[in-house]
Amino acid sequence: MHVDIARLGILDQTLFVANALLDMYLSCALLDKAQEVFNNFTVKNVVMWTSLITGYVKVGLGEKAFQCYKEMQDSGYSPDTVTFICTLKACSTVGAARRGQEVHAEIERLGIFKKDVVVGNTLVDMYVKCGWLTKAREVLDEMPLRNVVSWTALITGCVDCGYNEEALQCSEEMQLEGVIPNSVTYIGCLRACGGSLDVETGTKIHGEIEQRTLFKNNLAVGCALVDMYAKCGLLSRAQDIFDKLSVRNSVLWNALITGYAECGYLNNALYLLGKMQQEGFAPDASTFISMLKACGTARDIDVGSELHAAIKKRRSLECDPFIGSSLIDMYAHCGLLSKAQEVFESLSAKDVIVWNSLMTGFLENGCDEEALICYEKMQDEEIMPDPVTFVCALKACGIMKALSKGEEIHSDIARCGNLEKDSIIGNSLVDMYAKNNSLVRAKEVFDGLLCQDTVSWNSLIAGYVQHGEGEQAIDCYEQMQMKGMFPNSGTFILGLKACSSIGAMGKGQAIHVEIERKGLLQNDILVGTAVIDMYAKHGSMLLAYEVFNCLPVRNVISWNTLLTGYTSLGECEHVIELFERMLEEGVNASWVTFVIVLNACSQMGLVKQGETYYKCMLKDYGVTPSLEHQICMIDLLGRAGYVDEAFSIVKKLPSFLDPSVWHSVLGACGRLGNSKVGNEVFRLARHIGRRDSSIYGLMSSIYVAGDISEETEMANLPKAPLDFLCFPSTFWWNDKYESFSSPLFQYTV
């Protein structure tokens, strides 16, 4: 037809024919042909320009569309309302908010904004899709006339950006203005309820939908209801709505299956997956991704393996990098790194997301070195790292104390532009330098961040606390508040640790007051435990106990913290009393609890009670006795004078991982003057081959206590190192005075 029109010479005579021909090519997505017609026409009008802009927008070529808009203006043509609407849509497709602002300014200049609600709605939609919610709200507030489309655009944008409460607030404002929600509004509000787990508001919206009979006639609304109830954990309601819908699609099935999977009902989800396929619906990638994620969270390798087998039967899914990434995540969460690596190797296309999944899997399983090897291999294969890659690599460097490698990665980040100023990467850099005790560099990176958020401050404070710079940590904490930043639970815990490290109880109490004011003591057990620990470390057990009793929920960590406080002050009778109360309240004792309690029994000389606790550890509480518990029993028996029994435990140990094992028995022998057992322990300690000069001082004490000729006995023992001189009760090593102490208990020899 185009050929016939050209042959007849009509094309050059009428704009109407040219516009129709242009529309025909654009509707068929033949953009090159459309551009050719446009270029060959000598006289153009605003309709032709707008048609071309619209065509580029429809196929997602926003940059090209905006370029046409600029060329149109440069050629002297004034855009009309439709042109502006199409150009704003072009800005939306590529997230070009700045260009959208230019168009907005032109619309304001021409006075179109206040006359046309569609232009206003498009402006709101453009800012929303570019993530500029504040600007979108400004535009909405300035609109002389707002309709359901205006409000729905803002509500949907808030939900897309994760501002669920704000979305529901907008919905309330809209209805106060007398604007009635449509089905799209309800879908946005239900998504907000699901995202914020606000089942009360969701149920209310459900009632409105039922009253307006939107539920039975609109499958999208039905899907949103199922998804909302499933996300809120009300699976029976989700199932009920699902069963009532006569028409179903893959989206509806996916919503229900994902709900069951994310609530931990993986077998139900697997059953529904089979039923979905029986009814002729093929599960898509999102179905499998949701289920694999749930399997990883639940560590359910059986269901995960079944899903993997189902994926293998569908070649299109097996090659999907998102599916591959989810499989790697699932196997890594289940601790099967070899299977995760198998999946990785089987993928023909490995993009940055797949590499990131493998790196994250290594980190989760403590394989930090392998995570860094992954990073290096990525570079060898010329895969461009993204922020997640850099965060993983920096985390590995922090854990491994690999400062030089961390500095290399910092250089890689710098070469990528201004990424180091990005808050997520910047925070990871601060954390990496802080963990490597490079606090000056950590502060430099921190100062260079465009946005210093709570995570940034916490990373820096944690670095100071970890490396004993309590004063600096508290100074940071105070600066953070002066700059208007709100501390979170992590900040408070770090602040309390800093106060404990420098004995600043006054400041610790001030932090406690702030915690009380925010209601965190009632809602966050970790914060409550940190307050107990702060008071205990300052020796204020009355205050520690008071806070402990105020906690609505007490776990084994909070109990252990209180028990440790009493032990450190030698108030062991309180330890035994509290331990019995802990058991009465049904709290399961941990291995740490038994170390504390056995140590208390040792200090109080409660041999029989200590033996009873030791014997019931495994039988009643499932705690396998470890070296630490055996050391406590050795000390308990030794202190009570049962050195032969203590030594019998020593001889059964496979190896001496801690010198305190023989220190304990030698100390007991010294108190009792038992040179026979002392000699055996001494020779055994020497046999291990570990260079521990302190045993000579302990043996000297034994001979003095037993009134045995030191010269006679010492002549038969191997000689001590030359830099060691032994005296009863104390010793000098390299001209530096040392007192004997064990990591678990202290006593005077």
XYZ file of C-alpha atoms in Angstrom:
749
model
C 0.000 0.000 0.000
C 2.878 2.330 0.830
C 4.248 1.682 -2.670
C 0.852 2.475 -4.259
C 0.539 5.708 -2.238
C 4.034 6.773 -3.260
C 3.342 5.888 -6.938
C 0.179 7.978 -6.942
C 2.028 10.936 -5.379
C -0.494 11.250 -2.553
C 2.107 11.056 0.233
C 3.583 14.475 -0.500
C 0.175 16.123 -0.822
C -1.568 15.364 2.477
C -0.418 15.177 6.080
C -3.397 12.960 6.910
C -2.090 10.140 4.698
C 1.462 10.573 6.004
C 0.251 10.365 9.615
C -1.806 7.247 8.844
C 1.178 5.574 7.174
C 3.427 6.529 10.089
C 0.910 5.081 12.580
C 0.702 1.852 10.582
C 4.473 1.270 10.734
C 4.643 2.245 14.413
C 1.762 -0.127 15.288
C 3.714 -2.933 13.627
C 6.858 -1.881 15.573
C 8.666 -1.240 12.272
C 10.516 1.762 13.644
C 13.103 2.011 10.873
C 10.338 2.237 8.248
C 8.432 4.760 10.375
C 11.560 6.891 10.757
C 12.135 6.675 6.988
C 8.603 7.943 6.239
C 9.046 10.695 8.815
C 12.432 11.787 7.423
C 11.215 11.800 3.805
C 8.270 14.056 4.536
C 9.354 17.641 3.998
C 6.526 19.334 5.890
C 5.879 17.913 9.363
C 3.360 18.764 12.079
C 3.012 18.214 15.829
C 0.892 15.085 15.238
C 3.690 13.395 13.270
C 6.293 14.260 15.893
C 4.015 13.008 18.681
C 3.267 9.775 16.772
C 6.983 9.080 16.417
C 7.627 9.809 20.122
C 4.714 7.508 21.074
C 6.072 4.711 18.875
C 9.465 4.795 20.576
C 7.819 4.841 24.022
C 5.683 1.783 23.196
C 8.748 -0.337 22.407
C 10.627 0.908 25.484
C 13.080 3.228 23.718
C 12.687 6.122 26.134
C 16.042 7.727 25.289
C 15.157 7.836 21.583
C 11.708 9.232 22.380
C 13.178 12.056 24.479
C 15.681 12.792 21.706
C 12.729 13.202 19.278
C 11.065 15.582 21.734
C 14.197 17.781 21.832
C 14.556 17.687 18.012
C 10.914 18.701 17.693
C 11.493 21.785 19.849
C 14.746 22.608 18.055
C 12.824 22.457 14.754
C 10.405 25.114 16.013
C 7.369 22.935 16.761
C 5.496 23.520 20.025
C 4.494 20.343 21.865
C 0.828 19.860 22.690
C -0.715 18.083 25.690
C -0.389 14.635 24.085
C 3.283 15.289 23.276
C 4.013 16.181 26.886
C 2.202 13.091 28.169
C 4.160 10.813 25.802
C 7.478 12.482 26.667
C 6.842 12.113 30.400
C 6.144 8.412 29.811
C 9.475 8.219 27.972
C 11.226 9.655 31.040
C 9.442 7.067 33.213
C 10.676 4.121 31.146
C 14.347 5.051 31.636
C 14.068 6.589 35.130
C 15.177 9.994 33.829
C 13.742 12.203 36.585
C 15.971 15.185 35.719
C 14.711 15.200 32.118
C 11.196 14.785 33.463
C 11.768 17.924 35.529
C 12.694 19.809 32.333
C 9.413 18.747 30.726
C 7.566 19.602 33.961
C 9.029 23.122 33.897
C 7.851 23.598 30.280
C 4.350 22.379 31.208
C 4.226 24.868 34.111
C 5.441 27.684 31.840
C 2.631 27.040 29.359
C 0.004 26.808 32.133
C -1.072 23.318 31.061
C -0.586 21.708 34.480
C -3.500 23.481 36.173
C -5.869 22.895 33.247
C -5.380 19.196 32.489
C -5.761 16.442 35.111
C -4.280 13.820 32.745
C -1.028 15.794 32.501
C -0.969 16.099 36.302
C -1.551 12.362 36.678
C 1.242 11.609 34.225
C 3.611 13.868 36.162
C 2.776 12.047 39.412
C 3.289 8.706 37.669
C 6.633 9.824 36.174
C 8.063 10.971 39.520
C 6.782 7.824 41.230
C 8.393 5.521 38.666
C 11.659 7.423 39.017
C 11.520 6.934 42.802
C 10.985 10.634 43.578
C 8.028 10.134 45.934
C 8.385 13.488 47.708
C 8.185 15.318 44.377
C 5.248 13.153 43.298
C 3.401 14.115 46.482
C 4.185 17.814 45.870
C 2.675 17.582 42.378
C -0.413 15.810 43.727
C -0.897 18.479 46.420
C -0.610 21.273 43.814
C -3.164 19.716 41.440
C -6.429 21.713 41.455
C -8.356 18.569 40.570
C -7.335 15.102 41.722
C -9.054 11.897 40.693
C -8.674 8.200 41.495
C -5.892 7.842 38.911
C -3.829 10.573 40.633
C -4.110 8.944 44.048
C -3.631 5.402 42.748
C -0.395 6.375 40.993
C 1.002 7.694 44.292
C -0.270 4.707 46.317
C 1.266 2.225 43.856
C 4.549 4.144 43.863
C 4.743 4.102 47.659
C 4.212 0.331 47.694
C 6.797 -0.241 44.947
C 9.354 1.678 47.024
C 8.475 -0.201 50.226
C 6.577 2.649 51.921
C 3.547 0.541 52.813
C 2.250 2.610 55.737
C 2.468 5.790 53.648
C 0.488 4.063 50.873
C -2.335 3.183 53.284
C -2.294 6.735 54.657
C -2.715 8.078 51.092
C -5.684 5.740 50.628
C -7.358 7.188 53.743
C -6.751 10.777 52.552
C -8.170 9.916 49.138
C -11.407 8.561 50.605
C -11.737 11.583 52.926
C -11.800 13.699 49.738
C -14.715 11.586 48.509
C -12.694 9.808 45.812
C -13.853 6.198 45.429
C -11.076 3.603 44.988
C -11.007 1.486 41.841
C -9.720 -2.082 41.483
C -6.130 -0.895 40.883
C -6.274 1.201 44.071
C -7.463 -1.801 46.062
C -4.694 -3.971 44.615
C -2.088 -1.390 45.686
C -3.582 -1.168 49.190
C -3.697 -4.967 49.570
C -0.043 -5.144 48.541
C 0.727 -2.538 51.221
C -1.136 -4.604 53.843
C 0.777 -7.732 52.828
C 4.089 -5.883 52.928
C 3.438 -4.433 56.390
C 1.620 -7.547 57.723
C -1.368 -5.303 58.485
C -4.083 -7.959 58.421
C -6.596 -5.700 60.206
C -6.590 -3.079 57.435
C -6.405 -5.836 54.817
C -9.558 -7.479 56.208
C -11.342 -4.109 56.181
C -10.393 -3.569 52.514
C -11.564 -7.116 51.762
C -14.978 -6.176 53.208
C -15.194 -3.115 50.923
C -14.273 -5.242 47.902
C -17.005 -7.780 48.761
C -19.587 -4.977 49.118
C -18.718 -3.655 45.660
C -18.667 -7.194 44.132
C -15.203 -6.548 42.716
C -13.937 -9.858 44.065
C -15.906 -12.208 41.785
C -15.500 -10.138 38.632
C -11.820 -9.217 38.857
C -9.179 -11.961 38.945
C -6.384 -9.456 39.672
C -8.182 -8.357 42.859
C -8.665 -12.019 43.829
C -4.931 -12.641 43.345
C -4.101 -9.615 45.504
C -6.383 -10.880 48.302
C -4.822 -14.357 48.243
C -1.342 -12.818 48.262
C -2.172 -10.451 51.162
C -3.604 -13.167 53.416
C -0.765 -15.554 52.533
C 1.886 -12.943 53.369
C 0.141 -12.304 56.709
C 0.256 -16.044 57.452
C -3.545 -16.531 57.276
C -3.375 -19.432 54.846
C -6.887 -20.715 55.587
C -8.364 -17.381 54.412
C -6.086 -17.336 51.380
C -7.147 -20.897 50.522
C -10.828 -19.993 51.005
C -10.613 -17.106 48.510
C -8.641 -19.265 46.095
C -11.329 -21.983 46.221
C -14.133 -19.462 45.580
C -12.557 -18.122 42.381
C -14.051 -19.905 39.375
C -11.352 -18.582 37.036
C -7.693 -19.077 37.905
C -4.372 -18.173 36.329
C -0.678 -18.776 37.004
C -0.406 -15.594 39.092
C -3.132 -16.838 41.459
C -1.517 -20.273 41.809
C 1.879 -18.674 42.421
C 0.472 -16.443 45.175
C -0.990 -19.411 47.081
C 2.008 -21.712 46.559
C 4.430 -18.970 47.636
C 2.314 -18.319 50.739
C 2.459 -21.946 51.847
C 6.186 -22.142 51.090
C 7.112 -18.950 52.950
C 5.085 -20.029 56.005
C 7.101 -23.263 56.119
C 4.442 -25.622 54.724
C 6.695 -26.902 51.980
C 4.929 -30.227 51.450
C 1.601 -28.407 50.967
C 3.309 -26.086 48.487
C 4.766 -29.078 46.638
C 1.310 -30.714 46.490
C -0.222 -27.512 45.070
C 2.583 -27.298 42.523
C 1.594 -30.733 41.217
C -2.104 -29.842 41.234
C -1.384 -26.614 39.360
C 0.239 -28.596 36.569
C -2.638 -31.107 36.527
C -5.041 -28.221 35.848
C -2.944 -27.179 32.863
C -1.005 -24.280 34.357
C 2.757 -24.340 33.966
C 4.640 -22.967 36.980
C 6.917 -20.133 35.949
C 10.332 -19.128 37.230
C 8.865 -17.004 40.044
C 7.045 -20.054 41.479
C 10.221 -22.098 41.686
C 12.281 -19.157 42.961
C 9.832 -18.567 45.842
C 9.795 -22.243 46.777
C 13.565 -22.624 46.582
C 13.964 -19.593 48.827
C 11.585 -21.154 51.360
C 13.469 -24.478 51.207
C 16.728 -22.682 51.932
C 15.227 -20.813 54.886
C 13.762 -24.039 56.323
C 16.925 -26.044 55.484
C 14.617 -28.585 53.782
C 16.924 -30.338 51.352
C 14.368 -33.072 50.519
C 11.796 -30.700 49.027
C 14.604 -28.619 47.527
C 15.982 -31.669 45.704
C 12.505 -32.518 44.364
C 12.188 -28.996 43.002
C 15.615 -29.257 41.401
C 14.543 -32.502 39.696
C 11.378 -30.793 38.384
C 13.441 -27.868 37.070
C 15.788 -30.241 35.220
C 12.821 -31.571 33.233
C 12.196 -28.090 31.837
C 15.226 -26.979 29.880
C 14.079 -23.360 29.634
C 14.009 -23.081 33.427
C 17.276 -24.925 33.980
C 19.100 -22.351 31.839
C 17.474 -19.393 33.622
C 20.206 -17.569 35.610
C 17.671 -16.504 38.276
C 16.645 -20.137 38.802
C 20.318 -21.132 38.874
C 21.045 -18.438 41.437
C 18.118 -19.610 43.601
C 19.324 -23.226 43.458
C 22.812 -22.150 44.553
C 21.274 -20.137 47.424
C 19.115 -23.084 48.500
C 21.970 -25.608 48.559
C 24.266 -23.123 50.323
C 21.637 -22.438 53.019
C 21.383 -26.194 53.538
C 25.179 -26.390 53.936
C 25.697 -28.391 50.717
C 28.366 -26.269 49.063
C 29.468 -29.075 46.749
C 25.930 -29.223 45.270
C 25.861 -25.429 45.013
C 29.128 -25.542 43.065
C 27.749 -28.307 40.809
C 24.794 -26.094 39.888
C 27.149 -23.165 39.309
C 29.378 -25.193 36.984
C 26.365 -26.542 35.052
C 25.138 -23.070 34.095
C 26.132 -22.090 30.565
C 25.661 -18.376 31.268
C 27.028 -17.091 34.558
C 26.089 -13.499 35.193
C 26.995 -11.363 38.196
C 23.892 -12.532 40.124
C 24.989 -16.179 39.861
C 28.535 -15.335 40.982
C 27.139 -13.318 43.902
C 25.015 -16.283 45.017
C 28.074 -18.527 45.144
C 30.118 -15.902 47.011
C 27.310 -15.393 49.535
C 27.033 -19.166 49.985
C 30.737 -19.442 50.793
C 30.476 -16.599 53.322
C 27.430 -18.113 55.040
C 29.302 -21.371 55.495
C 32.489 -19.794 56.845
C 34.492 -20.296 53.639
C 35.765 -16.725 53.463
C 38.892 -17.522 51.459
C 36.811 -19.309 48.790
C 34.579 -16.224 48.563
C 37.626 -14.089 47.734
C 38.809 -16.663 45.185
C 35.371 -16.293 43.542
C 35.892 -12.539 43.368
C 39.256 -13.014 41.643
C 37.818 -15.542 39.165
C 35.044 -13.088 38.302
C 37.660 -10.543 37.362
C 39.572 -13.122 35.302
C 36.375 -13.846 33.366
C 35.702 -10.098 32.962
C 32.405 -10.170 34.867
C 31.711 -6.638 36.089
C 31.159 -6.681 39.883
C 28.059 -4.987 41.247
C 27.544 -3.518 44.751
C 26.561 -6.956 46.146
C 29.852 -8.422 44.870
C 31.896 -5.701 46.543
C 29.963 -6.033 49.814
C 30.593 -9.823 49.885
C 34.300 -9.439 49.098
C 34.775 -6.718 51.731
C 32.954 -8.811 54.327
C 35.347 -11.708 53.637
C 38.331 -9.360 54.061
C 36.944 -8.149 57.380
C 36.463 -11.673 58.721
C 39.881 -12.875 57.507
C 41.680 -9.712 58.651
C 42.955 -9.427 55.064
C 43.693 -5.694 55.010
C 45.883 -5.656 51.896
C 43.243 -7.525 49.871
C 40.589 -5.175 51.218
C 42.651 -2.213 50.017
C 42.895 -3.807 46.550
C 39.109 -4.165 46.439
C 38.776 -0.546 47.595
C 40.889 0.448 44.570
C 38.619 -1.623 42.288
C 35.597 0.193 43.730
C 37.246 3.588 43.177
C 37.844 2.694 39.513
C 34.092 2.110 39.101
C 33.312 5.768 39.783
C 31.754 7.150 42.931
C 30.639 3.787 44.287
C 32.682 4.217 47.478
C 30.392 7.113 48.377
C 27.339 4.851 48.017
C 25.993 4.119 51.510
C 25.908 0.297 51.204
C 29.419 -0.046 49.760
C 30.741 2.789 51.918
C 29.388 1.116 55.053
C 31.063 -2.149 54.029
C 34.372 -0.324 53.541
C 34.088 1.284 56.985
C 33.320 -2.132 58.491
C 36.232 -3.828 56.678
C 38.789 -1.223 57.779
C 37.415 -1.205 61.329
C 37.658 -4.991 61.625
C 41.246 -4.807 60.385
C 42.089 -2.250 63.098
C 42.690 0.400 60.449
C 40.511 2.898 62.269
C 42.015 6.008 60.661
C 41.126 4.697 57.177
C 37.679 3.665 58.428
C 37.075 7.244 59.620
C 38.341 8.679 56.302
C 35.877 6.549 54.314
C 33.122 7.401 56.793
C 33.772 11.145 56.424
C 33.606 10.820 52.621
C 30.166 9.175 52.557
C 27.428 11.215 50.899
C 24.928 9.797 53.375
C 26.005 8.678 56.836
C 23.173 6.448 58.017
C 22.766 4.437 61.221
C 24.617 1.472 59.691
C 27.615 3.719 58.876
C 27.787 5.037 62.431
C 27.363 1.543 63.900
C 30.219 0.170 61.761
C 32.572 2.900 62.985
C 31.494 2.603 66.635
C 31.862 -1.208 66.455
C 35.427 -0.784 65.189
C 36.350 1.435 68.127
C 34.704 -0.953 70.627
C 36.321 -4.047 69.103
C 39.805 -2.554 69.341
C 39.520 -1.159 72.870
C 38.926 2.484 71.931
C 35.974 2.961 74.285
C 36.374 6.744 74.602
C 36.338 7.153 70.809
C 33.294 4.874 70.566
C 31.318 6.935 73.087
C 32.406 10.164 71.376
C 31.102 8.739 68.070
C 27.843 7.707 69.730
C 27.313 11.249 71.046
C 28.231 12.870 67.695
C 25.712 10.628 65.962
C 22.912 11.910 68.176
C 24.029 15.538 67.829
C 23.724 15.174 64.034
C 20.103 14.073 64.382
C 20.638 10.378 63.686
C 18.459 7.953 65.625
C 20.313 5.064 67.276
C 18.898 1.581 66.711
C 19.199 -1.507 68.912
C 22.682 -2.225 67.554
C 23.860 1.299 68.385
C 22.643 1.024 71.969
C 24.331 -2.363 72.438
C 27.638 -0.962 71.132
C 27.325 2.134 73.327
C 26.793 -0.030 76.416
C 29.817 -2.188 75.529
C 31.940 0.945 75.161
C 30.820 2.171 78.596
C 31.702 -1.210 80.127
C 35.169 -1.169 78.577
C 36.161 2.152 80.189
C 34.095 1.996 83.376
C 31.787 4.842 82.336
C 28.761 3.740 84.331
C 27.200 7.220 84.320
C 27.069 7.274 80.526
C 25.867 3.677 80.534
C 22.975 4.695 82.780
C 22.146 7.572 80.403
C 21.952 5.077 77.527
C 19.757 2.856 79.717
C 17.350 5.792 80.225
C 17.204 6.351 76.437
C 16.496 2.642 75.892
C 13.671 2.772 78.446
C 12.229 5.880 76.771
C 12.062 4.082 73.418
C 10.467 0.996 74.971
C 13.270 -1.257 73.724
C 13.774 -2.999 77.056
C 10.349 -4.579 76.689
C 10.699 -5.457 73.008
C 14.342 -6.395 72.387
C 15.940 -9.106 74.522
C 19.430 -8.411 73.114
C 19.274 -4.792 74.255
C 17.996 -5.870 77.675
C 20.832 -8.376 78.000
C 23.376 -5.679 77.058
C 22.062 -3.436 79.862
C 22.406 -6.326 82.356
C 25.951 -6.969 81.117
C 26.899 -3.282 81.480
C 25.744 -3.137 85.107
C 27.322 -6.527 85.903
C 30.687 -5.415 84.513
C 30.517 -2.346 86.744
C 29.807 -4.609 89.739
C 26.282 -3.193 90.201
C 24.489 -6.519 90.509
C 21.430 -5.016 92.222
C 20.758 -2.855 89.140
C 21.595 -5.762 86.822
C 19.134 -7.986 88.686
C 16.476 -5.266 88.610
C 16.752 -4.955 84.807
C 16.768 -8.751 84.473
C 13.480 -9.022 86.380
C 11.905 -6.334 84.153
C 12.517 -8.322 80.957
C 9.211 -9.774 79.672
C 11.096 -12.656 78.043
C 14.374 -14.095 79.310
C 16.457 -16.472 77.218
C 19.541 -18.503 78.074
C 21.835 -15.614 77.037
C 20.246 -13.165 79.496
C 20.448 -15.802 82.265
C 24.112 -16.529 81.450
C 24.933 -12.810 81.522
C 23.472 -12.429 85.007
C 25.159 -15.629 86.259
C 28.533 -14.442 84.899
C 28.141 -11.137 86.751
C 27.633 -12.865 90.092
C 30.522 -15.281 89.396
C 32.935 -12.434 88.636
C 32.154 -10.920 92.055
C 32.558 -14.271 93.806
C 28.874 -14.364 94.811
C 28.601 -18.007 93.833
C 25.680 -18.845 96.129
C 23.518 -16.531 93.958
C 24.736 -18.394 90.871
C 23.476 -21.741 92.193
C 20.150 -20.235 93.328
C 19.550 -18.516 89.980
C 20.538 -21.630 88.039
C 17.894 -23.657 89.890
C 15.320 -20.911 89.225
C 16.298 -20.878 85.551
C 15.626 -24.615 85.273
C 12.281 -24.205 87.066
C 11.246 -21.582 84.477
C 11.894 -24.098 81.701
C 14.922 -22.396 80.139
C 17.321 -24.907 78.591
C 20.845 -24.530 79.940
C 23.627 -24.166 77.346
C 27.225 -25.380 77.535
C 28.207 -21.862 78.687
C 25.710 -22.096 81.559
C 27.363 -25.280 82.812
C 30.853 -23.734 82.625
C 29.609 -20.877 84.846
C 27.803 -23.180 87.289
C 30.647 -25.725 87.580
C 33.083 -22.873 88.191
C 30.785 -21.581 90.960
C 30.668 -25.062 92.511
C 34.478 -25.144 92.361
C 34.817 -21.831 94.181
C 32.340 -22.933 96.863
C 33.777 -26.456 97.221
C 30.464 -28.114 96.272
C 31.974 -31.357 94.962
C 28.869 -33.558 95.064
C 26.618 -30.863 93.566
C 29.176 -30.156 90.845
C 29.431 -33.857 89.998
C 25.621 -34.078 89.817
C 25.447 -31.145 87.382
C 28.285 -32.609 85.302
C 26.582 -36.009 85.032
C 23.167 -34.597 84.076
C 24.513 -32.291 81.336
C 24.192 -34.786 78.491
C 21.418 -36.943 79.923
C 18.950 -34.183 80.846
C 19.993 -31.185 78.749
C 21.698 -32.626 75.665
C 24.925 -30.722 76.354
C 28.009 -32.799 75.523
C 30.794 -32.163 78.081
C 33.612 -30.241 76.425
C 37.218 -29.506 77.432
C 36.025 -26.391 79.289
C 33.694 -28.472 81.474
C 36.436 -31.034 82.158
C 38.806 -28.244 83.216
C 36.131 -27.018 85.644
C 35.788 -30.536 87.096
C 39.576 -30.862 87.436
C 39.654 -27.539 89.290
C 36.650 -28.519 91.448
C 38.275 -31.809 92.512
C 41.720 -30.266 92.930
C 40.470 -27.418 95.115
C 38.654 -29.914 97.328
C 41.818 -31.998 97.737
C 40.884 -34.830 95.369
C 44.066 -34.532 93.296
C 44.166 -38.227 92.341
C 40.622 -38.007 90.955
C 41.490 -34.756 89.183
C 44.569 -36.338 87.625
C 42.511 -39.332 86.462
C 40.431 -36.914 84.355
C 43.617 -35.291 83.047
C 44.968 -38.646 81.868
C 41.750 -39.412 79.952
C 41.891 -36.206 77.912
C 43.016 -36.772 74.307
C 45.260 -33.708 74.310
C 46.041 -30.603 76.320
C 44.662 -27.716 74.316
C 44.966 -25.313 77.245
C 47.838 -25.029 79.812
C 45.217 -24.364 82.493
C 44.554 -28.142 82.574
C 47.878 -28.948 84.217
C 48.085 -25.561 85.959
C 44.928 -26.473 87.855
C 46.238 -29.837 89.086
C 49.703 -28.485 89.874
C 48.104 -25.647 91.833
C 46.070 -28.149 93.858
C 49.175 -30.267 94.475
C 50.950 -27.129 95.705
C 48.215 -26.378 98.207
C 48.296 -29.972 99.503
C 52.055 -30.536 99.156
C 51.360 -33.604 96.965
C 54.683 -33.965 95.130
C 53.854 -37.468 93.825
C 50.958 -36.398 91.614
C 52.699 -33.081 90.968
C 55.721 -34.867 89.489
C 53.491 -36.985 87.221
C 51.607 -33.947 85.944
C 54.854 -32.027 85.463
C 56.439 -34.833 83.410
C 53.250 -35.207 81.358
C 53.188 -31.474 80.683
C 56.847 -31.607 79.599
C 56.086 -34.575 77.369
C 53.508 -32.585 75.423
C 56.450 -30.470 74.254
C 54.706 -27.138 74.801
C 57.011 -24.359 76.069
C 55.349 -23.303 79.315
C 57.853 -21.945 81.835
C 55.173 -21.362 84.495
C 55.086 -25.090 85.386
C 58.555 -24.726 86.958
C 57.231 -22.075 89.333
C 54.284 -24.282 90.213
C 56.561 -27.276 90.893
C 58.747 -25.095 93.082
C 55.651 -24.178 95.112
C 54.782 -27.882 95.497
C 58.214 -28.701 96.974
C 58.068 -25.742 99.337
C 54.554 -26.673 100.504
C 55.592 -30.314 101.009
C 58.769 -29.329 102.898
C 60.783 -31.315 100.369
C 64.314 -30.413 99.451
C 63.852 -28.327 96.365
C 67.429 -28.883 95.273
C 67.056 -32.687 95.493
C 63.844 -32.882 93.491
C 64.650 -30.199 90.946
C 67.922 -31.904 90.125
C 65.938 -34.802 88.668
C 63.734 -32.587 86.507
C 64.521 -31.128 83.073
C 66.031 -27.678 83.294
C 63.852 -24.599 82.946
C 64.539 -22.061 80.192
C 67.444 -19.730 80.981
C 65.248 -16.632 81.012
C 63.109 -18.051 83.819
C 63.734 -17.818 87.570
C 61.294 -19.620 89.848
C 60.168 -18.552 93.254
C 57.282 -19.770 95.383
C 53.914 -18.195 94.460
C 55.317 -15.824 91.802
C 57.647 -15.909 88.842
C 59.472 -13.577 86.496
C 59.674 -14.188 82.793
C 61.760 -11.899 80.589
C 62.045 -9.477 83.567
C 58.249 -9.003 83.572
C 56.148 -9.942 86.581
C 53.281 -12.317 85.768
C 50.522 -13.633 88.049
C 48.912 -16.967 87.384
C 45.436 -16.905 85.896
C 43.228 -19.232 83.911
C 40.765 -17.991 81.327
C 38.008 -19.675 83.304
C 39.025 -19.129 86.927
C 41.675 -17.405 88.992
C 43.375 -18.468 92.165
C 46.527 -17.813 94.143
C 49.154 -20.530 94.001
